[in-house]
Amino acid sequence: MGNKKIEQSVDKRRTFAIISHPDAGKTTITEQLLLFGGIVREAGTVKAKKSGNFAKSDWMEIEKKRGISVTSSVMQFDYAGKRINILDTPGHQDFSEDTYRTLMAVDSAVMVIDAAKGIEPQTKKLFQICKMRGIPIFTFMNKLDRDSRDPMELISQLEDVLGIEGYPMNWPIGSGKILRGLYDRYNKRVELYRPEDENNPYLPLDEDGNLLEDNKLADDSVYQDAKESMDLITEAGNPFDEEKIKNGEQTPVFFGSALVNFGVKTFLDAYLNFAPKPGEHETENDVEVEPEDEQFTGFIFKIQANMNPKHRDRIAFVRVCSGMFERGMDVTLERNQKKLRLSNVTEFMANTRENVENAVAGDIIGLYDTGNFQIGDTIYSDKRDVKFTKLPQFTPELFMKVSAKNVMKQKSFHKGIQQLVQEGAVQLYTSYTTGDYILGAVGQLQFEVFQFRMQNEYNSEVVMEPMGSKTARWINPDQLDEKMSSSRNILVKDGHGDPLFLFENSFAERWFKEKYPDVELTSKL
Ligand code: GDP
């Protein structure tokens, strides 16, 4: 049952993540967006995450040095009547399954691409997760103040590399030294890069897309080229299709420069016109949960460990899916039907006092956790039992053999592994032939955190032997023959007991496919 107050609050929410390859400009654009929301960060707060090595002595140190703090994991601000939640998706060595899982908690994504480099590997990976969820994706081609690639090429790359239609909302008039501005067909105006009158950076366009006022720009060949391209695209390109945007089949593309704050506001304003408000989340038990429902529901998409080294605190990040969260409310943890009171909570709220509101669908709350929660858990208030669909598993790419340093301490070793795996910190595989434990992850940091926490929380020193990157492919158990295992692959069981091969590389996988053409191999996401 809907509730007017909740409905109004939900209508204002826009929750998204920025996906990009390291150095494309995610941090810079995030800082600009926060500024539009009136949030001035001390220079470099978002930035602090850039530093490299860290002492393994203290998890807090890892946190500090890498700047993976709770406060920068979720950023909330108000802008143009909307309440915006940006969820951080760490890159570099911080890349982990958490990064992927965060994408399960957003309603749309902003893809930032370095216009000089085009689409890079990490963007592609993150994009695929968004695509699988079918959420809208908005593209910002960044660094226009530098020489960029041919915009036509950038647009066709979206289609060729990612398989998504690009719809340019605006078009760069030059780049680098000859950057004149943006030909903005969506807003029917030219946005000047260095306007003579700073308060008036726009030149209006008429219905046919020609400059309304007599301006010397009309005779500029850089402008003429841009206009010609835009005309060509208007005639022959993909038509704007809101339905496709909604399903993540078409991405509106904006150009600009985050560093010099050019085109960012234009992007944000248009983005907010099309970005969806919080949507429904599927349940496993066929209960329909609408964001406007009175009943509070949410799921845990991320657990951040040991924020405070003196306690064993962890913070469980909850995406609110319906109802209104109130401090001290009682909820049920679906997995074990345990009743919990949510009193020790961090709300990632806009820090404007007059706007303090309770969290509704689209918002994120952080629960201090002493070990109650697991990734993917559903919590809910009241009587109706709700179980949100499980979060997907991701195909790990990096592997480590792991064992207890002290054989006398097997018990704590096993307990630690079991709990950390359950929590979703790493994935565990067992070798068919040797029984060896193998850990799988999508990023190196997951191993470092695992090792540190085993020592710190379970008093178990572990030996880790890197196995490098491998291609993990699951096999139908009915087709499995242990003889298929060879020197070029390792046959292992995953946490559910399902068999898979870890291939040395894609050649080894191809070789296998040629040898066993009837055997089906599948990857997770
Ligand atoms: P992230 O790794 O994606 O968070 O990237 P950052 O925001 O830290 O940016 C990486 C580098 O590119 C930094 O040195 C930024 O100053 C620079 N940068 C970001 N946006 C722009 C831009 O629009 N133009 C130029 N020239 N440099 C940019």
XYZ file of C-alpha atoms and ligand atoms in Angstrom:
553
model
C 0.000 0.000 0.000
C 1.349 3.373 -1.007
C 1.828 6.303 1.309
C 1.751 9.888 0.026
C 4.686 11.143 2.048
C 6.854 8.208 1.071
C 5.778 8.548 -2.530
C 6.802 12.187 -2.643
C 10.180 11.432 -1.117
C 10.830 8.520 -3.458
C 9.949 10.660 -6.475
C 12.864 12.953 -5.613
C 15.490 10.230 -5.297
C 18.083 9.572 -7.972
C 20.621 6.910 -7.079
C 23.519 6.163 -9.382
C 27.116 5.051 -9.689
C 29.831 6.450 -11.903
C 31.611 3.782 -13.898
C 34.916 4.457 -15.597
C 38.452 3.303 -16.140
C 41.038 4.685 -13.689
C 42.092 8.239 -14.608
C 39.167 8.935 -16.891
C 38.021 11.625 -14.440
C 35.499 10.004 -12.105
C 36.862 11.742 -9.022
C 36.990 15.103 -10.729
C 33.441 14.917 -12.002
C 32.197 13.647 -8.625
C 33.732 16.683 -6.956
C 32.044 18.963 -9.487
C 28.678 17.318 -8.899
C 29.069 17.712 -5.151
C 29.819 21.388 -5.698
C 26.559 21.796 -7.606
C 24.908 20.274 -4.576
C 26.553 22.919 -2.417
C 28.871 20.446 -0.808
C 32.360 21.797 -0.609
C 34.870 19.145 0.198
C 38.267 19.899 1.501
C 40.449 19.740 -1.541
C 41.477 16.194 -2.085
C 39.056 14.353 0.173
C 37.672 12.365 -2.679
C 41.117 12.423 -4.158
C 42.950 10.828 -1.226
C 42.239 7.426 -2.640
C 44.998 7.771 -5.164
C 47.946 6.875 -2.950
C 49.726 3.615 -3.459
C 51.363 1.311 -0.935
C 50.195 0.728 2.571
C 51.346 -0.932 5.736
C 49.525 -4.151 6.314
C 49.677 -3.656 10.045
C 46.330 -2.064 10.354
C 43.154 -2.288 8.385
C 42.375 1.289 9.340
C 45.626 2.204 7.699
C 44.573 0.477 4.520
C 41.351 2.388 4.701
C 43.040 5.678 5.316
C 45.786 5.287 2.810
C 43.499 4.185 0.101
C 40.760 6.538 1.139
C 38.116 3.864 1.041
C 36.130 5.453 3.752
C 32.482 5.067 4.412
C 31.876 8.740 3.838
C 33.148 8.622 0.300
C 31.373 5.343 -0.437
C 28.004 7.056 -0.524
C 27.579 10.727 -1.246
C 24.235 12.431 -0.943
C 23.254 15.925 -1.978
C 20.264 17.960 -3.074
C 20.115 19.632 -6.437
C 17.257 21.086 -8.461
C 14.613 19.588 -6.216
C 16.138 16.125 -6.367
C 17.954 14.161 -3.712
C 20.933 12.491 -5.312
C 22.861 9.506 -4.012
C 26.176 8.736 -5.708
C 27.581 5.336 -4.843
C 31.305 5.018 -5.290
C 32.721 2.173 -7.361
C 36.414 2.021 -6.488
C 38.894 1.330 -9.248
C 42.646 0.686 -9.376
C 43.782 -1.953 -6.927
C 40.657 -1.281 -4.885
C 38.615 -2.977 -7.538
C 36.720 -5.848 -5.924
C 33.490 -7.758 -6.004
C 32.075 -4.944 -3.879
C 32.552 -2.690 -6.864
C 30.323 -4.949 -8.914
C 27.805 -5.435 -6.132
C 27.433 -1.698 -5.692
C 25.968 -1.671 -9.188
C 23.157 -3.893 -7.862
C 22.086 -1.044 -5.591
C 21.758 1.787 -8.116
C 18.964 2.783 -10.486
C 21.198 4.148 -13.229
C 24.854 4.607 -14.104
C 27.000 7.390 -15.475
C 29.813 6.194 -17.697
C 32.775 8.564 -17.839
C 35.086 8.055 -20.801
C 38.365 9.828 -21.536
C 37.635 11.297 -24.961
C 41.284 10.919 -25.952
C 41.377 7.249 -25.071
C 37.917 5.921 -25.825
C 36.555 2.848 -24.062
C 39.040 1.154 -21.732
C 38.915 -2.309 -20.114
C 37.541 -1.491 -16.660
C 34.732 0.564 -18.144
C 33.815 -2.376 -20.297
C 33.628 -4.764 -17.341
C 31.505 -2.423 -15.257
C 29.325 -1.629 -18.233
C 28.537 -5.291 -18.696
C 27.174 -5.552 -15.165
C 24.942 -2.527 -15.779
C 23.806 -4.001 -19.047
C 22.928 -7.283 -17.375
C 20.722 -5.330 -14.974
C 19.144 -3.405 -17.822
C 19.549 -0.060 -16.079
C 19.850 3.255 -17.932
C 23.382 4.375 -18.694
C 24.377 7.973 -19.390
C 27.724 8.750 -20.988
C 30.039 11.679 -20.347
C 32.946 12.009 -22.781
C 35.509 13.810 -20.661
C 38.681 15.888 -21.128
C 37.480 17.873 -24.092
C 39.970 20.583 -23.108
C 42.594 18.217 -24.484
C 42.884 16.911 -27.996
C 40.208 14.265 -28.265
C 39.399 11.518 -30.676
C 37.024 12.092 -33.530
C 33.619 12.225 -31.780
C 32.100 10.155 -34.556
C 34.581 7.408 -33.724
C 33.756 7.658 -30.009
C 30.065 7.209 -30.717
C 30.564 4.234 -32.994
C 32.879 2.669 -30.419
C 29.929 2.538 -28.025
C 28.107 0.395 -30.487
C 31.069 -1.697 -31.663
C 32.735 -2.361 -28.316
C 29.836 -2.210 -25.871
C 26.883 -2.962 -28.068
C 24.872 0.058 -26.951
C 23.445 2.753 -29.226
C 24.836 6.220 -28.573
C 22.599 9.249 -28.853
C 24.703 12.439 -28.733
C 22.813 15.079 -26.765
C 25.495 17.572 -27.738
C 28.549 17.648 -29.966
C 31.980 19.116 -29.364
C 32.960 22.139 -31.394
C 36.639 21.277 -31.583
C 38.754 19.988 -28.735
C 41.990 20.888 -26.996
C 43.397 24.210 -28.193
C 40.628 24.701 -30.721
C 37.757 23.885 -28.362
C 35.049 26.468 -29.052
C 32.142 24.937 -27.208
C 29.299 22.465 -27.457
C 26.686 22.258 -30.142
C 23.790 21.354 -27.884
C 20.959 19.955 -29.931
C 19.001 18.875 -26.884
C 18.802 22.369 -25.410
C 18.878 24.058 -28.827
C 21.831 26.255 -28.049
C 25.559 26.568 -28.446
C 27.414 26.535 -25.164
C 30.569 28.603 -25.508
C 33.769 27.343 -23.942
C 35.302 30.730 -23.239
C 32.422 33.178 -23.591
C 33.241 36.880 -23.731
C 30.478 37.443 -21.236
C 30.843 34.800 -18.571
C 27.266 35.245 -17.413
C 25.982 34.502 -20.834
C 27.672 31.452 -22.291
C 24.790 30.370 -24.521
C 23.883 31.234 -28.100
C 20.342 30.171 -29.005
C 19.599 28.039 -32.065
C 16.498 28.196 -34.227
C 14.228 25.284 -35.124
C 16.581 24.198 -37.905
C 19.578 24.310 -35.631
C 21.067 27.517 -37.025
C 22.452 30.294 -34.889
C 19.679 32.777 -34.193
C 21.885 35.752 -33.768
C 24.525 36.948 -36.093
C 27.727 35.616 -34.632
C 31.215 35.248 -35.997
C 31.134 31.639 -34.903
C 28.941 30.895 -37.931
C 31.942 31.471 -40.202
C 34.328 29.409 -38.116
C 35.253 26.160 -39.873
C 35.510 24.289 -36.550
C 31.924 25.265 -35.818
C 30.824 24.401 -39.342
C 32.375 20.927 -39.047
C 30.611 20.281 -35.760
C 27.290 21.477 -37.120
C 27.670 19.334 -40.208
C 28.351 16.254 -38.087
C 25.375 17.024 -35.892
C 23.132 17.521 -38.941
C 24.334 14.257 -40.385
C 23.614 12.437 -37.134
C 20.204 14.044 -36.827
C 19.382 12.796 -40.288
C 21.013 9.377 -40.295
C 21.747 8.522 -36.669
C 19.677 6.636 -34.124
C 16.498 8.451 -33.135
C 16.146 9.436 -29.489
C 14.270 6.607 -27.814
C 13.261 6.951 -24.175
C 12.147 3.352 -23.980
C 15.569 2.166 -25.131
C 17.279 4.489 -22.676
C 15.165 3.066 -19.884
C 16.243 -0.475 -20.766
C 19.897 0.382 -21.215
C 19.853 -0.155 -24.988
C 20.612 3.448 -25.842
C 22.864 5.843 -23.974
C 22.530 9.624 -24.153
C 26.032 11.004 -24.739
C 27.329 14.317 -23.407
C 30.696 15.917 -24.042
C 32.664 18.171 -21.717
C 35.535 18.631 -19.359
C 35.220 17.850 -15.686
C 38.468 19.605 -14.819
C 37.436 23.000 -16.165
C 33.790 22.392 -15.317
C 32.613 22.687 -18.874
C 29.461 20.863 -19.939
C 29.059 19.236 -16.515
C 26.006 21.226 -15.473
C 24.447 20.720 -18.896
C 24.984 17.024 -18.389
C 23.590 16.969 -14.850
C 20.451 18.908 -15.764
C 19.611 16.662 -18.716
C 20.565 13.556 -16.775
C 18.097 14.429 -14.020
C 15.352 14.782 -16.611
C 15.769 11.199 -17.737
C 17.336 9.313 -14.852
C 14.811 6.989 -13.258
C 13.564 7.269 -9.712
C 14.038 4.201 -7.503
C 12.591 1.131 -9.145
C 11.186 -2.161 -7.941
C 13.457 -4.999 -6.908
C 12.603 -8.567 -7.690
C 11.879 -10.993 -4.895
C 12.405 -14.723 -4.724
C 9.163 -15.363 -2.913
C 6.910 -13.548 -5.396
C 6.010 -10.743 -3.021
C 5.614 -7.487 -4.875
C 7.523 -4.685 -3.251
C 6.806 -1.179 -4.486
C 9.177 1.621 -3.441
C 6.166 3.560 -2.090
C 4.981 0.726 0.173
C 4.660 1.440 3.883
C 6.613 -1.649 4.820
C 10.313 -1.022 5.175
C 12.497 -3.382 3.130
C 16.130 -3.360 2.037
C 19.014 -5.589 1.110
C 22.678 -5.658 2.001
C 24.969 -5.161 -0.958
C 28.270 -4.519 0.725
C 29.981 -5.168 4.032
C 32.920 -3.049 4.972
C 35.097 -4.549 7.620
C 36.776 -3.171 10.675
C 36.313 0.484 10.419
C 37.500 0.757 13.958
C 40.434 -1.475 14.871
C 39.489 -1.425 18.565
C 36.218 -3.139 17.859
C 35.465 -5.727 15.312
C 32.868 -3.496 13.768
C 31.800 -3.891 10.263
C 29.372 -1.735 8.376
C 26.670 -3.389 6.336
C 25.432 -1.170 3.525
C 21.700 -1.414 2.978
C 19.907 -0.248 -0.112
C 16.447 0.797 1.025
C 13.829 -0.644 -1.354
C 10.584 0.491 0.261
C 9.061 2.153 3.292
C 10.722 4.663 5.537
C 13.670 3.887 7.702
C 13.495 5.167 11.238
C 16.259 4.941 13.772
C 15.513 2.299 16.356
C 13.016 0.456 14.222
C 12.620 -3.286 14.534
C 13.279 -5.476 11.534
C 13.490 -9.137 10.669
C 16.555 -10.601 9.030
C 14.991 -12.861 6.442
C 17.737 -15.498 6.267
C 17.344 -16.651 9.868
C 14.169 -14.792 10.909
C 16.137 -13.038 13.623
C 14.605 -9.864 15.056
C 16.915 -6.886 15.174
C 16.602 -3.312 16.354
C 18.297 -0.858 14.020
C 19.657 1.686 16.427
C 23.326 1.884 15.565
C 23.106 3.310 12.106
C 24.942 5.624 9.796
C 22.746 7.487 7.410
C 24.453 8.904 4.395
C 22.420 12.032 4.375
C 22.818 15.418 2.786
C 24.410 17.579 5.411
C 21.957 20.408 5.154
C 20.195 20.460 8.460
C 16.826 21.718 7.312
C 16.565 18.792 4.975
C 16.945 15.986 7.421
C 14.527 13.331 6.352
C 14.315 9.677 6.952
C 15.746 7.278 4.423
C 13.375 5.962 1.772
C 13.766 3.810 -1.342
C 16.935 4.748 -3.200
C 18.788 5.811 -0.055
C 21.599 3.885 1.570
C 21.973 3.280 5.284
C 24.974 1.768 7.025
C 24.325 -0.638 9.899
C 27.013 -1.317 12.462
C 27.321 -5.034 12.389
C 28.857 -7.484 14.783
C 28.476 -10.430 12.463
C 24.745 -10.692 11.876
C 24.706 -9.823 8.227
C 25.800 -11.373 4.970
C 25.955 -9.939 1.512
C 22.583 -10.291 -0.171
C 20.552 -10.439 3.072
C 17.069 -8.962 3.076
C 15.740 -7.054 6.090
C 12.154 -5.948 6.524
C 9.748 -4.486 9.064
C 6.294 -5.864 9.865
C 4.747 -9.161 9.077
C 5.137 -9.683 5.374
C 8.061 -11.964 4.575
C 10.202 -10.520 1.806
C 13.217 -12.106 0.182
C 14.983 -10.163 -2.534
C 16.557 -12.059 -5.398
C 20.086 -13.238 -4.651
C 22.935 -11.045 -5.786
C 24.765 -12.635 -8.704
C 28.168 -14.229 -8.402
C 30.921 -12.745 -10.486
C 33.580 -14.635 -12.339
C 36.846 -14.135 -10.504
C 39.956 -13.510 -12.547
C 42.735 -13.693 -9.981
C 43.575 -16.757 -7.928
C 45.683 -17.668 -4.899
C 46.403 -20.924 -3.234
C 45.849 -20.526 0.488
C 46.843 -22.565 3.531
C 47.327 -22.126 7.254
C 50.869 -21.278 8.238
C 50.529 -23.151 11.472
C 49.035 -26.591 10.896
C 48.029 -26.743 14.554
C 45.628 -23.884 13.963
C 43.432 -25.524 11.336
C 40.288 -24.838 13.317
C 40.534 -21.083 13.314
C 41.744 -21.196 9.723
C 38.635 -23.066 8.613
C 36.306 -20.926 10.666
C 37.823 -17.740 9.274
C 37.682 -18.897 5.681
C 34.130 -20.076 6.049
C 32.938 -16.805 7.518
C 34.802 -14.538 5.150
C 33.583 -16.507 2.168
C 30.019 -16.395 3.456
C 30.348 -12.690 3.889
C 31.348 -12.418 0.242
C 34.879 -11.131 0.840
C 36.442 -13.686 -1.534
C 35.362 -16.843 -3.335
C 36.613 -20.250 -2.346
C 37.392 -23.210 -4.594
C 38.672 -26.641 -3.742
C 40.931 -28.590 -6.062
C 39.475 -31.957 -7.127
C 42.779 -33.749 -7.098
C 44.722 -32.249 -4.219
C 41.976 -30.777 -2.022
C 43.935 -27.512 -1.988
C 42.050 -24.336 -1.144
C 42.085 -21.752 -3.900
C 40.749 -18.248 -3.466
C 39.267 -16.309 -6.346
C 38.760 -12.563 -6.600
C 38.182 -9.872 -9.174
C 40.767 -7.530 -7.634
C 44.010 -7.878 -5.680
C 42.702 -5.901 -2.698
C 40.287 -8.699 -1.843
C 43.243 -11.012 -1.111
C 45.016 -8.407 0.977
C 41.927 -7.744 3.038
C 41.335 -11.480 3.418
C 44.863 -12.106 4.661
C 44.712 -9.203 7.041
C 41.355 -10.152 8.474
C 42.282 -13.807 8.905
C 45.183 -12.703 11.041
C 43.360 -9.972 12.868
C 39.935 -11.431 13.470
C 40.605 -15.165 13.500
C 44.186 -15.157 14.676
C 45.123 -17.293 11.709
C 48.238 -16.556 9.755
C 47.816 -17.677 6.180
C 50.231 -18.507 3.398
C 49.158 -17.194 0.032
C 50.680 -18.434 -3.206
C 49.743 -16.345 -6.220
C 48.517 -18.330 -9.194
C 47.990 -15.293 -11.371
C 45.016 -14.713 -13.574
C 42.969 -17.581 -14.918
C 39.846 -18.032 -16.951
C 37.135 -19.654 -14.830
C 34.561 -21.727 -16.724
C 31.829 -23.832 -15.185
C 31.025 -27.232 -16.672
C 27.810 -29.229 -16.603
C 28.495 -31.925 -13.941
C 26.913 -34.579 -16.184
C 29.561 -33.961 -18.807
C 32.460 -33.971 -16.415
C 35.221 -36.537 -16.690
C 38.175 -36.029 -14.387
C 40.464 -37.011 -17.246
C 39.612 -33.672 -18.824
C 41.888 -32.058 -16.296
C 45.328 -31.463 -17.753
C 48.448 -29.426 -17.134
C 46.730 -26.427 -18.741
C 43.800 -26.289 -16.384
C 42.849 -26.991 -12.802
C 39.610 -28.723 -11.974
C 37.969 -27.279 -8.879
C 34.660 -27.157 -7.025
C 33.026 -23.870 -6.096
C 31.222 -23.070 -2.849
C 28.064 -24.838 -4.032
C 29.997 -27.937 -5.034
C 29.676 -27.125 -8.735
C 32.657 -28.095 -10.899
C 34.647 -25.636 -12.963
C 37.956 -25.407 -14.768
C 40.527 -22.732 -14.151
C 42.258 -22.363 -17.494
C 45.756 -20.949 -17.764
C 44.582 -18.515 -20.416
C 42.185 -18.244 -23.328
C 44.404 -20.475 -25.489
C 44.046 -23.271 -22.993
C 40.294 -22.756 -23.040
C 40.206 -22.876 -26.842
C 42.370 -25.967 -26.876
C 39.919 -27.611 -24.484
C 36.942 -26.645 -26.629
C 38.560 -28.157 -29.679
C 39.282 -31.346 -27.845
C 35.828 -31.603 -26.267
C 33.527 -29.802 -28.688
C 30.353 -31.135 -27.057
C 31.200 -29.937 -23.579
C 29.479 -26.720 -22.566
C 31.528 -24.187 -20.664
C 29.889 -21.195 -19.028
C 31.074 -18.137 -17.187
C 29.196 -16.249 -14.492
C 29.090 -12.511 -14.970
P 39.644 8.854 -11.736
O 40.791 7.922 -11.566
O 38.713 8.415 -12.815
O 38.947 9.222 -10.478
O 40.286 10.199 -12.375
P 40.586 11.615 -11.728
O 39.350 12.400 -11.582
O 41.454 11.472 -10.544
O 41.407 12.254 -12.943
C 42.626 11.694 -13.388
C 43.511 12.804 -13.916
O 42.899 13.413 -15.042
C 43.744 13.907 -12.905
O 45.053 14.390 -13.051
C 42.728 14.959 -13.309
O 43.131 16.246 -12.957
C 42.701 14.781 -14.808
N 41.417 15.188 -15.391
C 40.165 14.847 -14.982
N 39.245 15.433 -15.770
C 39.938 16.157 -16.690
C 39.546 16.993 -17.773
O 38.372 17.219 -18.048
N 40.565 17.535 -18.493
C 41.875 17.340 -18.218
N 42.791 17.935 -18.974
N 42.271 16.576 -17.206
C 41.307 15.981 -16.445
